[in-house]
CSV table of C-alpha atoms in Angstrom, one decimal:
chain,number,residue,atom,x,y,z
A,126,UNK,CA,109.2,43.0,96.1
A,127,UNK,CA,107.4,46.3,96.2
A,128,UNK,CA,105.1,47.4,99.1
A,129,UNK,CA,102.2,46.8,96.8
A,130,UNK,CA,103.3,43.2,96.3
A,131,UNK,CA,103.8,42.5,100.0
A,132,UNK,CA,101.4,39.9,101.2
A,133,UNK,CA,98.9,41.0,103.8
A,134,UNK,CA,99.7,39.9,107.3
A,135,UNK,CA,97.6,37.0,108.6
A,136,UNK,CA,94.4,37.8,110.3
A,137,UNK,CA,94.4,37.6,114.1
A,138,UNK,CA,91.4,35.2,113.7
A,139,UNK,CA,93.5,32.8,111.6
A,140,UNK,CA,94.0,29.8,113.9
A,141,UNK,CA,95.6,27.7,111.2
A,142,UNK,CA,92.5,25.7,110.6
A,143,UNK,CA,91.7,24.6,107.0
A,144,UNK,CA,89.1,26.8,105.3
A,145,UNK,CA,86.2,25.2,103.5
A,146,UNK,CA,83.3,26.4,101.4
A,147,UNK,CA,80.9,25.3,104.2
A,148,UNK,CA,82.9,27.4,106.7
A,149,UNK,CA,82.2,30.4,104.4
A,150,UNK,CA,78.5,29.6,104.6
A,151,UNK,CA,77.9,27.5,101.5
A,152,UNK,CA,76.8,23.9,101.8
A,153,UNK,CA,77.5,21.8,98.6
A,154,UNK,CA,76.0,18.8,100.4
A,155,UNK,CA,72.7,20.7,100.9
A,156,UNK,CA,72.7,21.7,97.3
A,157,UNK,CA,73.3,18.1,96.1
A,158,UNK,CA,70.6,16.9,98.5
A,159,UNK,CA,68.1,19.4,97.0
A,160,UNK,CA,68.8,18.2,93.5
A,161,UNK,CA,68.0,14.6,94.5
A,162,UNK,CA,64.8,15.8,96.3
A,163,UNK,CA,63.5,17.7,93.3
A,164,UNK,CA,64.5,15.3,90.5
A,165,UNK,CA,61.2,13.4,90.8
A,166,UNK,CA,59.3,16.7,90.6
A,167,UNK,CA,61.1,17.5,87.3
A,168,UNK,CA,60.5,14.1,85.8
A,169,UNK,CA,56.8,14.5,86.5
A,170,UNK,CA,56.8,17.4,84.0
A,171,UNK,CA,58.2,15.4,81.1
A,172,UNK,CA,56.6,16.0,77.7
A,173,UNK,CA,57.3,15.2,74.1
A,174,UNK,CA,60.7,16.7,73.3
A,175,UNK,CA,62.0,16.7,76.8
A,176,UNK,CA,62.7,13.9,79.3
A,177,UNK,CA,63.1,16.5,82.2
A,178,UNK,CA,66.1,14.9,83.8
A,179,UNK,CA,68.2,17.1,86.0
A,180,UNK,CA,71.9,17.1,86.8
A,181,UNK,CA,73.7,18.1,83.5
A,182,UNK,CA,75.2,21.4,82.6
A,183,UNK,CA,72.1,22.3,80.4
A,184,UNK,CA,68.8,21.0,79.3
A,185,UNK,CA,68.0,19.6,75.9
A,186,UNK,CA,64.7,20.0,73.9
A,187,UNK,CA,63.9,18.2,70.6
A,188,UNK,CA,61.5,20.5,68.6
A,189,UNK,CA,61.0,17.7,66.0
A,190,UNK,CA,59.8,15.3,68.7
A,191,UNK,CA,57.4,18.1,69.9
A,192,UNK,CA,55.8,18.0,66.4
A,193,UNK,CA,56.8,21.3,64.9
A,194,UNK,CA,57.6,21.8,61.3
A,195,UNK,CA,58.4,25.5,60.8
A,196,UNK,CA,58.6,26.9,64.3
A,197,UNK,CA,59.6,30.2,65.7
A,198,UNK,CA,61.0,30.2,69.2
A,199,UNK,CA,59.6,32.7,71.7
A,200,UNK,CA,61.3,33.3,75.1
A,201,UNK,CA,60.1,35.0,78.3
A,202,UNK,CA,61.5,35.5,81.7
A,203,UNK,CA,60.0,37.0,84.9
A,204,UNK,CA,60.0,36.9,88.6
A,205,UNK,CA,57.3,37.0,91.3
A,206,UNK,CA,57.9,40.5,92.6
A,207,UNK,CA,57.3,41.7,96.1
A,208,UNK,CA,54.5,39.1,96.5
A,209,UNK,CA,57.5,36.9,97.3
A,210,UNK,CA,58.2,39.0,100.4
A,211,UNK,CA,54.7,38.6,101.6
A,212,UNK,CA,55.0,34.8,101.2
A,213,UNK,CA,58.3,34.7,103.0
A,214,UNK,CA,57.0,36.7,105.9
A,215,UNK,CA,53.9,34.4,106.1
A,216,UNK,CA,56.0,31.3,105.8
A,217,UNK,CA,53.9,30.1,102.9
A,218,UNK,CA,56.1,29.0,100.0
A,219,UNK,CA,54.1,26.5,98.0
A,220,UNK,CA,52.2,28.9,95.7
A,221,UNK,CA,55.0,31.2,94.6
A,222,UNK,CA,56.4,28.6,92.2
A,223,UNK,CA,53.2,28.5,90.3
A,224,UNK,CA,53.3,32.3,90.2
A,225,UNK,CA,56.7,32.2,88.7
A,226,UNK,CA,55.7,29.8,85.9
A,227,UNK,CA,52.4,31.7,85.3
A,228,UNK,CA,54.1,35.0,84.7
A,229,UNK,CA,56.3,33.5,82.0
A,230,UNK,CA,53.9,31.1,80.2
A,231,UNK,CA,51.0,33.5,80.1
A,232,UNK,CA,53.4,35.9,78.3
A,233,UNK,CA,54.2,33.2,75.7
A,234,UNK,CA,50.6,32.2,74.9
A,235,UNK,CA,49.7,35.8,74.0
A,236,UNK,CA,52.2,35.5,71.2
A,237,UNK,CA,50.5,32.3,70.1
A,238,UNK,CA,53.4,30.1,71.5
A,239,UNK,CA,53.1,26.8,73.3
A,240,UNK,CA,55.4,26.8,76.3
A,241,UNK,CA,57.9,24.0,75.9
A,242,UNK,CA,60.4,24.1,78.7
A,243,UNK,CA,61.2,26.0,81.8
A,244,UNK,CA,64.2,26.8,83.9
A,245,UNK,CA,64.3,28.4,87.4
A,246,UNK,CA,66.8,30.4,89.4
A,247,UNK,CA,66.5,30.2,93.2
A,248,UNK,CA,68.9,32.4,95.2
A,249,UNK,CA,69.3,32.7,98.9
A,250,UNK,CA,71.8,33.5,101.6
A,251,UNK,CA,71.6,30.1,103.4
A,252,UNK,CA,69.9,27.2,101.7
A,253,UNK,CA,66.9,25.7,103.6
A,254,UNK,CA,66.2,22.6,101.6
A,255,UNK,CA,62.7,22.2,103.0
A,256,UNK,CA,61.7,25.7,101.8
A,257,UNK,CA,63.5,25.3,98.5
A,258,UNK,CA,61.8,21.9,97.8
A,259,UNK,CA,58.4,23.5,98.6
A,260,UNK,CA,59.1,26.4,96.1
A,261,UNK,CA,60.3,24.1,93.4
A,262,UNK,CA,57.4,21.7,93.9
A,263,UNK,CA,55.2,24.7,93.1
A,264,UNK,CA,57.3,25.4,90.0
A,265,UNK,CA,56.8,21.8,88.9
A,266,UNK,CA,53.1,22.1,89.5
A,267,UNK,CA,53.0,25.2,87.4
A,268,UNK,CA,54.8,23.5,84.6
A,269,UNK,CA,52.4,20.6,84.8
A,270,UNK,CA,49.4,22.9,84.5
A,271,UNK,CA,51.0,24.8,81.6
A,272,UNK,CA,52.1,21.6,79.8
A,273,UNK,CA,55.8,22.5,79.7
A,274,UNK,CA,58.8,20.6,81.0
A,275,UNK,CA,61.0,21.7,83.9
A,276,UNK,CA,64.4,20.8,82.4
A,277,UNK,CA,66.8,22.6,84.6
A,278,UNK,CA,67.6,25.4,86.9
A,279,UNK,CA,70.1,26.9,89.3
A,280,UNK,CA,70.2,27.1,93.1
A,281,UNK,CA,72.6,29.8,94.4
A,282,UNK,CA,73.6,30.0,98.0
A,283,UNK,CA,75.2,33.4,98.6
A,284,UNK,CA,76.0,34.3,102.2
A,285,UNK,CA,75.7,38.0,102.8
A,286,UNK,CA,73.6,38.8,99.8
A,287,UNK,CA,70.2,38.2,101.4
A,288,UNK,CA,68.7,38.8,104.9
A,289,UNK,CA,68.1,35.6,107.0
A,290,UNK,CA,65.2,33.7,105.5
A,291,UNK,CA,65.0,35.7,102.3
A,292,UNK,CA,65.3,34.2,98.8
A,293,UNK,CA,64.5,35.4,95.3
A,294,UNK,CA,63.2,33.7,92.2
A,295,UNK,CA,63.5,34.1,88.5
A,296,UNK,CA,62.0,32.0,85.7
A,297,UNK,CA,62.9,31.4,82.1
A,298,UNK,CA,60.6,29.8,79.6
A,299,UNK,CA,60.9,29.0,75.9
A,300,UNK,CA,57.9,28.2,73.6
A,301,UNK,CA,57.3,27.6,70.0
A,302,UNK,CA,54.7,28.7,67.4
A,303,UNK,CA,54.3,27.7,63.8
A,304,UNK,CA,55.3,30.7,61.7
A,305,UNK,CA,51.8,31.1,60.2
A,306,UNK,CA,50.2,31.1,63.7
A,307,UNK,CA,52.0,34.0,65.3
A,308,UNK,CA,49.8,36.5,67.1
A,309,UNK,CA,50.9,40.0,66.4
A,310,UNK,CA,47.7,42.1,66.7
A,311,UNK,CA,47.9,43.0,63.1
A,312,UNK,CA,44.5,41.3,62.5
A,313,UNK,CA,42.7,43.4,65.1
A,314,UNK,CA,40.0,45.6,63.6
A,315,UNK,CA,37.2,47.9,64.5
A,316,UNK,CA,34.1,45.8,65.5
A,317,UNK,CA,36.1,43.1,67.3
A,318,UNK,CA,35.1,42.0,70.8
A,319,UNK,CA,37.2,41.9,73.9
A,320,UNK,CA,36.6,38.9,76.2
A,321,UNK,CA,38.0,38.9,79.7
A,322,UNK,CA,39.1,35.7,81.5
A,323,UNK,CA,38.7,36.0,85.3
A,324,UNK,CA,41.8,36.2,87.4
A,325,UNK,CA,42.4,34.1,90.6
A,326,UNK,CA,43.2,37.2,92.6
A,327,UNK,CA,45.9,39.9,92.6
A,328,UNK,CA,48.1,37.5,90.6
A,329,UNK,CA,51.7,38.8,90.8
A,330,UNK,CA,51.6,42.6,90.3
A,331,UNK,CA,50.7,45.5,92.6
A,332,UNK,CA,52.1,43.9,95.8
A,333,UNK,CA,54.2,46.8,96.8
A,334,UNK,CA,50.9,48.7,97.2
A,335,UNK,CA,49.3,45.7,98.9
A,336,UNK,CA,52.1,45.4,101.4
A,337,UNK,CA,52.0,49.1,102.1
A,338,UNK,CA,48.3,48.9,102.8
A,339,UNK,CA,48.8,45.9,105.0
A,340,UNK,CA,51.4,47.8,107.1
A,341,UNK,CA,49.5,51.1,107.2
A,342,UNK,CA,46.1,49.6,108.0
A,343,UNK,CA,47.3,47.0,110.4
A,344,UNK,CA,45.8,44.0,108.6
A,345,UNK,CA,45.6,40.8,110.5
A,346,UNK,CA,46.6,38.5,107.8
A,347,UNK,CA,45.8,35.2,109.6
A,348,UNK,CA,42.2,36.2,110.3
A,349,UNK,CA,39.2,35.7,108.0
A,350,UNK,CA,39.0,38.4,105.3
A,351,UNK,CA,36.3,41.0,105.8
A,352,UNK,CA,35.0,40.2,102.3
A,353,UNK,CA,35.0,36.4,102.8
A,354,UNK,CA,34.6,34.9,106.2
A,355,UNK,CA,35.6,31.4,104.8
A,356,UNK,CA,39.0,32.6,103.7
A,357,UNK,CA,42.0,33.9,105.6
A,358,UNK,CA,43.2,37.2,104.3
A,359,UNK,CA,46.7,35.9,103.7
A,360,UNK,CA,45.3,33.0,101.6
A,361,UNK,CA,43.3,35.5,99.4
A,362,UNK,CA,46.3,37.6,98.9
A,363,UNK,CA,48.7,34.7,98.1
A,364,UNK,CA,46.3,32.9,95.7
A,365,UNK,CA,48.6,31.7,92.8
A,366,UNK,CA,48.4,33.4,89.4
A,367,UNK,CA,46.0,31.6,87.0
A,368,UNK,CA,47.7,29.8,84.1
A,369,UNK,CA,45.6,30.2,80.9
A,370,UNK,CA,47.7,28.2,78.5
A,371,UNK,CA,45.8,24.9,78.0
A,372,UNK,CA,42.3,26.5,77.5
A,373,UNK,CA,43.7,29.1,75.0
A,374,UNK,CA,46.1,27.0,73.0
A,375,UNK,CA,43.6,25.1,70.9
A,376,UNK,CA,41.7,28.3,70.0
A,377,UNK,CA,45.0,30.0,69.0
A,378,UNK,CA,45.9,27.0,66.8
A,379,UNK,CA,42.5,27.0,65.2
A,380,UNK,CA,42.8,30.7,64.3
A,381,UNK,CA,39.9,31.8,66.4
A,382,UNK,CA,41.9,34.4,68.4
A,383,UNK,CA,43.2,37.6,66.9
A,384,UNK,CA,45.2,38.9,69.9
A,385,UNK,CA,45.6,38.5,73.6
A,386,UNK,CA,47.0,40.6,76.5
A,387,UNK,CA,48.2,39.2,79.7
A,388,UNK,CA,47.1,41.7,82.4
A,389,UNK,CA,50.2,42.3,84.5
A,390,UNK,CA,52.0,45.4,85.6
A,391,UNK,CA,50.2,48.4,84.1
A,392,UNK,CA,46.8,46.7,84.5
A,393,UNK,CA,44.1,46.9,81.8
A,394,UNK,CA,45.0,50.4,80.7
A,395,UNK,CA,48.6,49.7,79.6
A,396,UNK,CA,48.6,46.0,78.6
A,397,UNK,CA,45.8,45.9,76.1
A,398,UNK,CA,47.3,48.6,73.8
A,399,UNK,CA,50.5,46.5,73.6
A,400,UNK,CA,48.7,44.0,71.3
A,401,UNK,CA,46.9,46.6,69.1
A,402,UNK,CA,48.0,47.9,65.7
A,403,UNK,CA,47.8,51.5,64.7
A,404,UNK,CA,44.3,53.0,64.1
A,405,UNK,CA,42.3,50.9,66.6
A,406,UNK,CA,41.3,51.8,70.2
A,407,UNK,CA,40.1,49.4,72.9
A,408,UNK,CA,37.1,50.4,75.0
A,409,UNK,CA,36.7,48.4,78.3
A,410,UNK,CA,33.4,48.7,80.2
A,411,UNK,CA,34.0,48.2,83.9
A,412,UNK,CA,30.2,47.5,84.4
A,413,UNK,CA,30.6,44.4,82.2
A,414,UNK,CA,31.9,42.2,85.1
A,415,UNK,CA,31.5,42.2,88.8
A,416,UNK,CA,34.5,43.7,90.6
A,417,UNK,CA,35.9,40.9,92.8
A,418,UNK,CA,35.4,41.4,96.5
A,419,UNK,CA,39.1,41.3,97.1
A,420,UNK,CA,39.6,44.1,94.6
A,421,UNK,CA,36.8,46.2,96.2
A,422,UNK,CA,38.5,45.6,99.5
A,423,UNK,CA,41.8,46.9,98.3
A,424,UNK,CA,40.2,49.9,96.7
A,425,UNK,CA,38.2,50.7,99.8
A,426,UNK,CA,41.2,50.3,102.1
A,427,UNK,CA,43.4,52.6,100.1
A,428,UNK,CA,40.6,55.0,98.8
A,429,UNK,CA,42.1,54.1,95.4
A,430,UNK,CA,40.8,56.1,92.4
A,431,UNK,CA,39.3,54.0,89.5
A,432,UNK,CA,42.1,55.0,87.1
A,433,UNK,CA,44.7,53.9,89.5
A,434,UNK,CA,42.9,50.6,90.1
A,435,UNK,CA,42.9,50.0,86.3
A,436,UNK,CA,46.6,50.8,86.0
A,437,UNK,CA,47.8,48.9,89.1
A,438,UNK,CA,45.6,45.8,89.4
A,439,UNK,CA,44.0,43.3,87.1
A,440,UNK,CA,40.6,44.2,88.6
A,441,UNK,CA,39.5,40.6,88.2
A,442,UNK,CA,40.6,40.1,84.6
A,443,UNK,CA,43.8,38.2,84.1
A,444,UNK,CA,43.7,37.8,80.3
A,445,UNK,CA,42.1,39.9,77.6
A,446,UNK,CA,41.2,38.0,74.4
A,447,UNK,CA,40.3,39.8,71.2
A,448,UNK,CA,38.1,37.9,68.7
A,449,UNK,CA,35.9,38.7,65.8
A,450,UNK,CA,32.3,39.4,66.7
A,451,UNK,CA,31.3,36.2,64.7
A,452,UNK,CA,33.6,34.1,66.8
A,453,UNK,CA,32.8,35.5,70.2
A,454,UNK,CA,30.0,33.1,71.2
A,455,UNK,CA,32.0,30.0,70.1
A,456,UNK,CA,35.2,31.1,71.8
A,457,UNK,CA,33.3,31.9,75.0
A,458,UNK,CA,31.7,28.5,75.0
A,459,UNK,CA,35.0,26.7,74.4
A,460,UNK,CA,36.7,28.6,77.2
A,461,UNK,CA,33.8,28.0,79.7
A,462,UNK,CA,33.9,24.3,78.8
A,463,UNK,CA,37.6,24.4,79.7
A,464,UNK,CA,36.8,25.8,83.1
A,465,UNK,CA,37.3,29.6,82.6
A,466,UNK,CA,35.0,32.3,83.7
A,467,UNK,CA,34.5,34.6,80.7
A,468,UNK,CA,33.1,38.1,80.5
A,469,UNK,CA,32.5,40.2,77.4
A,470,UNK,CA,34.3,43.3,78.7
A,471,UNK,CA,34.6,45.6,75.7
A,472,UNK,CA,35.1,46.3,72.0
A,473,UNK,CA,37.6,47.6,69.4
A,474,UNK,CA,36.8,50.8,67.6
A,475,UNK,CA,38.6,52.9,65.0
A,476,UNK,CA,40.8,55.6,66.6
A,477,UNK,CA,44.1,56.4,68.2
A,478,UNK,CA,45.9,53.3,69.5
A,479,UNK,CA,45.2,53.0,73.2
A,480,UNK,CA,42.7,51.8,75.8
A,481,UNK,CA,39.9,53.5,77.7
A,482,UNK,CA,38.4,51.9,80.8
A,483,UNK,CA,35.2,53.4,81.9
A,484,UNK,CA,32.1,52.5,84.0
A,485,UNK,CA,29.5,53.8,86.3
A,486,UNK,CA,30.1,54.8,89.9
A,487,UNK,CA,28.6,51.4,90.9
A,488,UNK,CA,31.3,49.6,88.9
A,489,UNK,CA,34.0,51.0,91.2
A,490,UNK,CA,32.0,51.3,94.4
A,491,UNK,CA,34.0,50.8,97.6
A,492,UNK,CA,32.2,49.2,100.4
A,493,UNK,CA,32.3,51.4,103.5
A,494,UNK,CA,32.4,48.4,105.8
A,495,UNK,CA,35.8,47.5,104.2
A,496,UNK,CA,37.4,50.9,104.7
A,497,UNK,CA,38.2,50.3,108.4
A,498,UNK,CA,41.8,50.3,109.4
A,499,UNK,CA,41.8,46.6,110.5
A,500,UNK,CA,40.2,43.3,109.5
A,501,UNK,CA,38.7,40.5,111.5
């Protein structure tokens, strides 16, 4: 036997006791208990094509049972970003699951696809079943709102990979669209109208800047927000991302929508051009909707320039919907009847592919009372 083959001497800490996975920091029993706890949550998301049972090695979905004849599958995956760290530090775990679903399903509907099924990945250093159940209950709620089935997922307990109390999330969603209903942006033309659907807050992008402001300005997160005495600042910042699937899907299937842009990282400036063809330019008028007070607060606290606001945050618009001028009134009425707040935020002109966001000084005014270094 060579020196390289010589077994390492036993550790001084080896007392002869039998090693177990639990001794290494992983509890199989806790994982099994979590599966039992969340099974009813998954079953509550069942829909045609999926029975949403958990426990197998994979989840099945029957496209024929879902009613499709010539479908294309569309897949999306995403996370929650550093909003998750804000939620962990505040010990508020019930909304981030909705965020996780929203970030995926909103990306599917802009292709014209109906979200069909969802899988989650929950990773942590030491599994806290109470926290995990709260997170996954939010995922199930997001799936219910979007109309998709939670058909599986993975819970990974990895000692040493995460700081105490930390966890991470990833979501994976698959949708389908009939081949002749796919939204590509190729139908967008000069003269079309851009409608903006109101966001529910910061959604799930820009939180590295939000958290930097919170630290630098000494925000008191558990006190009423300066811009809304009825709401704690932490609640305003952690409001779940709005899910737009059900109000938009009938309009997509009816052919009333030409293109849509989910306003995520990159804001209005960078997301709208993603759904435009060559030869058309989007013009967004920042005076066309009231800047939400939360957004004005963020701008004032950070003295953020308008262009940076439009590139970093959704500025109150979570989804941009491009329609023909003749369809604008009907689409607006249908969306409002479904509970959405709709603003006519811009137009499509001939020109180089891109997006311009402009407005008066009043559109981007930062309230002096909100530029103090604390709140409450």
